[in-house]
Amino acid sequence: AGHFGVPIVLATGDHAACSQISQLIPSISTVAVKRASGRFAAECQPPAVTLPLIEAASRQAVERLSRKDSPEPYLAVPPIHLVVEFQSSDMADRAGLLPGVTRDGLRLAYTAPEMPQAHSIFRSLVMLAYPR
């Protein structure tokens, strides 16, 4: 979003994701809707609780856009170094076929000149790793 001049004003997710993005973008509003308790498990708040929280945070975040304390777009400094670690060697084998990707075990890496290309490569890696 920052590459295109758009500020990120709101994030929702688990408590860890909200904490991480708040460290990266201090001006962002967050709503933690669940607490992860394992790789495939989370304690989720019901929609009746989270919907009003998300609506209120969304409203406040959008209202901030018209004020002087409006957040600036977050810009990643190029080149963008992308590293994706896969769960198994067969996933890394498939995704590693993408030109320009380097591999170290289950980790694949790519360096892109700009964020749109890094995003495109990320999506391609994931799609190659998970065949249908």
PDB file of C-alpha atoms in Angstrom:
ATOM      1  CA  ALA A   1       0.000   0.000   0.000  1.00  0.00           C
ATOM      2  CA  GLY A   2       2.815   2.403   0.887  1.00  0.00           C
ATOM      3  CA  HIS A   3       4.400   1.955  -2.545  1.00  0.00           C
ATOM      4  CA  PHE A   4       1.225   3.507  -3.995  1.00  0.00           C
ATOM      5  CA  GLY A   5       1.065   6.312  -1.400  1.00  0.00           C
ATOM      6  CA  VAL A   6      -1.686   4.715   0.688  1.00  0.00           C
ATOM      7  CA  PRO A   7      -1.275   4.674   4.491  1.00  0.00           C
ATOM      8  CA  ILE A   8      -2.179   1.561   6.440  1.00  0.00           C
ATOM      9  CA  VAL A   9      -4.575   2.712   9.143  1.00  0.00           C
ATOM     10  CA  LEU A  10      -6.099  -0.479  10.589  1.00  0.00           C
ATOM     11  CA  ALA A  11      -5.127  -4.105  11.123  1.00  0.00           C
ATOM     12  CA  THR A  12      -7.070  -6.935  12.708  1.00  0.00           C
ATOM     13  CA  GLY A  13      -5.849 -10.394  13.587  1.00  0.00           C
ATOM     14  CA  ASP A  14      -4.468 -12.304  16.498  1.00  0.00           C
ATOM     15  CA  HIS A  15      -2.695 -10.609  19.389  1.00  0.00           C
ATOM     16  CA  ALA A  16       0.766 -11.397  17.963  1.00  0.00           C
ATOM     17  CA  ALA A  17      -0.019  -9.911  14.544  1.00  0.00           C
ATOM     18  CA  CYS A  18      -1.425  -6.748  16.148  1.00  0.00           C
ATOM     19  CA  SER A  19       1.653  -6.415  18.346  1.00  0.00           C
ATOM     20  CA  GLN A  20       4.054  -6.912  15.438  1.00  0.00           C
ATOM     21  CA  ILE A  21       2.388  -4.397  13.128  1.00  0.00           C
ATOM     22  CA  SER A  22       2.129  -1.845  15.955  1.00  0.00           C
ATOM     23  CA  GLN A  23       5.901  -2.063  16.370  1.00  0.00           C
ATOM     24  CA  LEU A  24       6.403  -1.583  12.625  1.00  0.00           C
ATOM     25  CA  ILE A  25       3.769   1.149  12.206  1.00  0.00           C
ATOM     26  CA  PRO A  26       3.216   2.885  15.582  1.00  0.00           C
ATOM     27  CA  SER A  27       0.353   5.057  14.263  1.00  0.00           C
ATOM     28  CA  ILE A  28      -1.804   2.099  13.187  1.00  0.00           C
ATOM     29  CA  SER A  29      -5.046   1.146  14.939  1.00  0.00           C
ATOM     30  CA  THR A  30      -5.381  -2.555  15.746  1.00  0.00           C
ATOM     31  CA  VAL A  31      -8.094  -4.901  16.945  1.00  0.00           C
ATOM     32  CA  ALA A  32      -7.022  -8.288  18.282  1.00  0.00           C
ATOM     33  CA  VAL A  33      -9.875 -10.673  17.525  1.00  0.00           C
ATOM     34  CA  LYS A  34      -8.230 -13.867  18.739  1.00  0.00           C
ATOM     35  CA  ARG A  35      -5.331 -15.237  20.767  1.00  0.00           C
ATOM     36  CA  ALA A  36      -3.342 -17.993  19.101  1.00  0.00           C
ATOM     37  CA  SER A  37      -2.761 -20.969  21.363  1.00  0.00           C
ATOM     38  CA  GLY A  38      -1.021 -23.210  18.841  1.00  0.00           C
ATOM     39  CA  ARG A  39      -0.234 -23.652  15.168  1.00  0.00           C
ATOM     40  CA  PHE A  40      -3.788 -24.730  14.375  1.00  0.00           C
ATOM     41  CA  ALA A  41      -5.641 -23.372  17.388  1.00  0.00           C
ATOM     42  CA  ALA A  42      -6.861 -20.025  18.655  1.00  0.00           C
ATOM     43  CA  GLU A  43      -9.220 -18.625  21.246  1.00  0.00           C
ATOM     44  CA  CYS A  44     -11.527 -16.531  19.084  1.00  0.00           C
ATOM     45  CA  GLN A  45     -13.848 -13.815  20.281  1.00  0.00           C
ATOM     46  CA  PRO A  46     -17.352 -14.142  18.821  1.00  0.00           C
ATOM     47  CA  PRO A  47     -18.416 -11.833  15.971  1.00  0.00           C
ATOM     48  CA  ALA A  48     -20.916 -10.153  18.288  1.00  0.00           C
ATOM     49  CA  VAL A  49     -17.927  -8.897  20.291  1.00  0.00           C
ATOM     50  CA  THR A  50     -15.457  -8.221  17.485  1.00  0.00           C
ATOM     51  CA  LEU A  51     -17.776  -6.520  14.995  1.00  0.00           C
ATOM     52  CA  PRO A  52     -18.432  -3.429  17.153  1.00  0.00           C
ATOM     53  CA  LEU A  53     -14.703  -3.216  17.993  1.00  0.00           C
ATOM     54  CA  ILE A  54     -13.699  -3.372  14.325  1.00  0.00           C
ATOM     55  CA  GLU A  55     -16.401  -0.880  13.315  1.00  0.00           C
ATOM     56  CA  ALA A  56     -15.302   1.634  15.961  1.00  0.00           C
ATOM     57  CA  ALA A  57     -11.599   1.240  15.138  1.00  0.00           C
ATOM     58  CA  SER A  58     -12.347   1.554  11.409  1.00  0.00           C
ATOM     59  CA  ARG A  59     -14.324   4.729  11.927  1.00  0.00           C
ATOM     60  CA  GLN A  60     -11.575   6.300  14.052  1.00  0.00           C
ATOM     61  CA  ALA A  61      -8.846   5.258  11.603  1.00  0.00           C
ATOM     62  CA  VAL A  62     -10.650   6.745   8.603  1.00  0.00           C
ATOM     63  CA  GLU A  63     -11.450   9.959  10.511  1.00  0.00           C
ATOM     64  CA  ARG A  64      -7.722  10.349  11.270  1.00  0.00           C
ATOM     65  CA  LEU A  65      -7.018  10.515   7.524  1.00  0.00           C
ATOM     66  CA  SER A  66      -8.548  14.002   7.354  1.00  0.00           C
ATOM     67  CA  ARG A  67      -6.665  15.352  10.376  1.00  0.00           C
ATOM     68  CA  LYS A  68      -3.156  16.690  10.795  1.00  0.00           C
ATOM     69  CA  ASP A  69      -2.048  13.542  12.640  1.00  0.00           C
ATOM     70  CA  SER A  70      -2.882  11.406   9.615  1.00  0.00           C
ATOM     71  CA  PRO A  71      -0.424   8.525   9.308  1.00  0.00           C
ATOM     72  CA  GLU A  72       2.141   8.543   6.537  1.00  0.00           C
ATOM     73  CA  PRO A  73       2.326   5.619   4.124  1.00  0.00           C
ATOM     74  CA  TYR A  74       4.718   2.917   5.296  1.00  0.00           C
ATOM     75  CA  LEU A  75       7.511   2.547   2.757  1.00  0.00           C
ATOM     76  CA  ALA A  76       9.759  -0.492   2.766  1.00  0.00           C
ATOM     77  CA  VAL A  77      13.291   0.508   1.785  1.00  0.00           C
ATOM     78  CA  PRO A  78      14.346  -1.142  -1.463  1.00  0.00           C
ATOM     79  CA  PRO A  79      15.709  -3.518  -2.421  1.00  0.00           C
ATOM     80  CA  ILE A  80      13.146  -5.762  -0.779  1.00  0.00           C
ATOM     81  CA  HIS A  81      14.643  -8.977   0.617  1.00  0.00           C
ATOM     82  CA  LEU A  82      11.957 -11.653   0.779  1.00  0.00           C
ATOM     83  CA  VAL A  83      12.497 -14.908   2.693  1.00  0.00           C
ATOM     84  CA  VAL A  84       9.858 -17.635   2.903  1.00  0.00           C
ATOM     85  CA  GLU A  85      10.343 -20.762   4.978  1.00  0.00           C
ATOM     86  CA  PHE A  86       8.249 -23.741   3.933  1.00  0.00           C
ATOM     87  CA  GLN A  87       7.076 -26.669   6.051  1.00  0.00           C
ATOM     88  CA  SER A  88       8.448 -29.462   3.881  1.00  0.00           C
ATOM     89  CA  SER A  89      11.098 -30.098   1.262  1.00  0.00           C
ATOM     90  CA  ASP A  90       8.555 -30.948  -1.447  1.00  0.00           C
ATOM     91  CA  MET A  91       6.968 -27.510  -1.006  1.00  0.00           C
ATOM     92  CA  ALA A  92      10.389 -25.844  -1.243  1.00  0.00           C
ATOM     93  CA  ASP A  93      11.228 -28.020  -4.271  1.00  0.00           C
ATOM     94  CA  ARG A  94       8.160 -26.795  -6.173  1.00  0.00           C
ATOM     95  CA  ALA A  95       8.450 -23.133  -5.173  1.00  0.00           C
ATOM     96  CA  GLY A  96      12.208 -23.158  -5.795  1.00  0.00           C
ATOM     97  CA  LEU A  97      11.597 -23.577  -9.513  1.00  0.00           C
ATOM     98  CA  LEU A  98      10.851 -19.862  -9.817  1.00  0.00           C
ATOM     99  CA  PRO A  99      13.721 -18.068 -11.606  1.00  0.00           C
ATOM    100  CA  GLY A 100      15.862 -15.841  -9.396  1.00  0.00           C
ATOM    101  CA  VAL A 101      15.021 -17.673  -6.177  1.00  0.00           C
ATOM    102  CA  THR A 102      17.832 -18.990  -3.982  1.00  0.00           C
ATOM    103  CA  ARG A 103      17.412 -21.848  -1.535  1.00  0.00           C
ATOM    104  CA  ASP A 104      18.856 -22.809   1.831  1.00  0.00           C
ATOM    105  CA  GLY A 105      17.070 -25.908   3.102  1.00  0.00           C
ATOM    106  CA  LEU A 106      13.406 -25.029   3.512  1.00  0.00           C
ATOM    107  CA  ARG A 107      14.062 -21.286   3.108  1.00  0.00           C
ATOM    108  CA  LEU A 108      13.677 -19.599  -0.242  1.00  0.00           C
ATOM    109  CA  ALA A 109      14.912 -16.065  -0.818  1.00  0.00           C
ATOM    110  CA  TYR A 110      14.413 -13.425  -3.482  1.00  0.00           C
ATOM    111  CA  THR A 111      15.514  -9.808  -3.800  1.00  0.00           C
ATOM    112  CA  ALA A 112      13.137  -7.457  -5.595  1.00  0.00           C
ATOM    113  CA  PRO A 113      13.728  -3.849  -6.645  1.00  0.00           C
ATOM    114  CA  GLU A 114      10.253  -2.733  -5.459  1.00  0.00           C
ATOM    115  CA  MET A 115       7.430  -3.947  -3.248  1.00  0.00           C
ATOM    116  CA  PRO A 116       4.963  -4.815  -6.057  1.00  0.00           C
ATOM    117  CA  GLN A 117       7.460  -7.284  -7.515  1.00  0.00           C
ATOM    118  CA  ALA A 118       8.232  -8.719  -4.058  1.00  0.00           C
ATOM    119  CA  HIS A 119       4.502  -9.217  -3.478  1.00  0.00           C
ATOM    120  CA  SER A 120       4.101 -10.904  -6.849  1.00  0.00           C
ATOM    121  CA  ILE A 121       7.026 -13.252  -6.157  1.00  0.00           C
ATOM    122  CA  PHE A 122       5.647 -14.070  -2.696  1.00  0.00           C
ATOM    123  CA  ARG A 123       2.276 -15.024  -4.174  1.00  0.00           C
ATOM    124  CA  SER A 124       3.980 -17.095  -6.854  1.00  0.00           C
ATOM    125  CA  LEU A 125       6.093 -18.962  -4.283  1.00  0.00           C
ATOM    126  CA  VAL A 126       3.060 -19.828  -2.204  1.00  0.00           C
ATOM    127  CA  MET A 127       0.997 -20.896  -5.215  1.00  0.00           C
ATOM    128  CA  LEU A 128       3.797 -23.125  -6.517  1.00  0.00           C
ATOM    129  CA  ALA A 129       4.326 -24.692  -3.090  1.00  0.00           C
ATOM    130  CA  TYR A 130       0.668 -25.690  -2.665  1.00  0.00           C
ATOM    131  CA  PRO A 131      -0.438 -27.574  -5.813  1.00  0.00           C
ATOM    132  CA  ARG A 132      -4.114 -28.030  -6.379  1.00  0.00           C
TER     133      ARG A 132
END
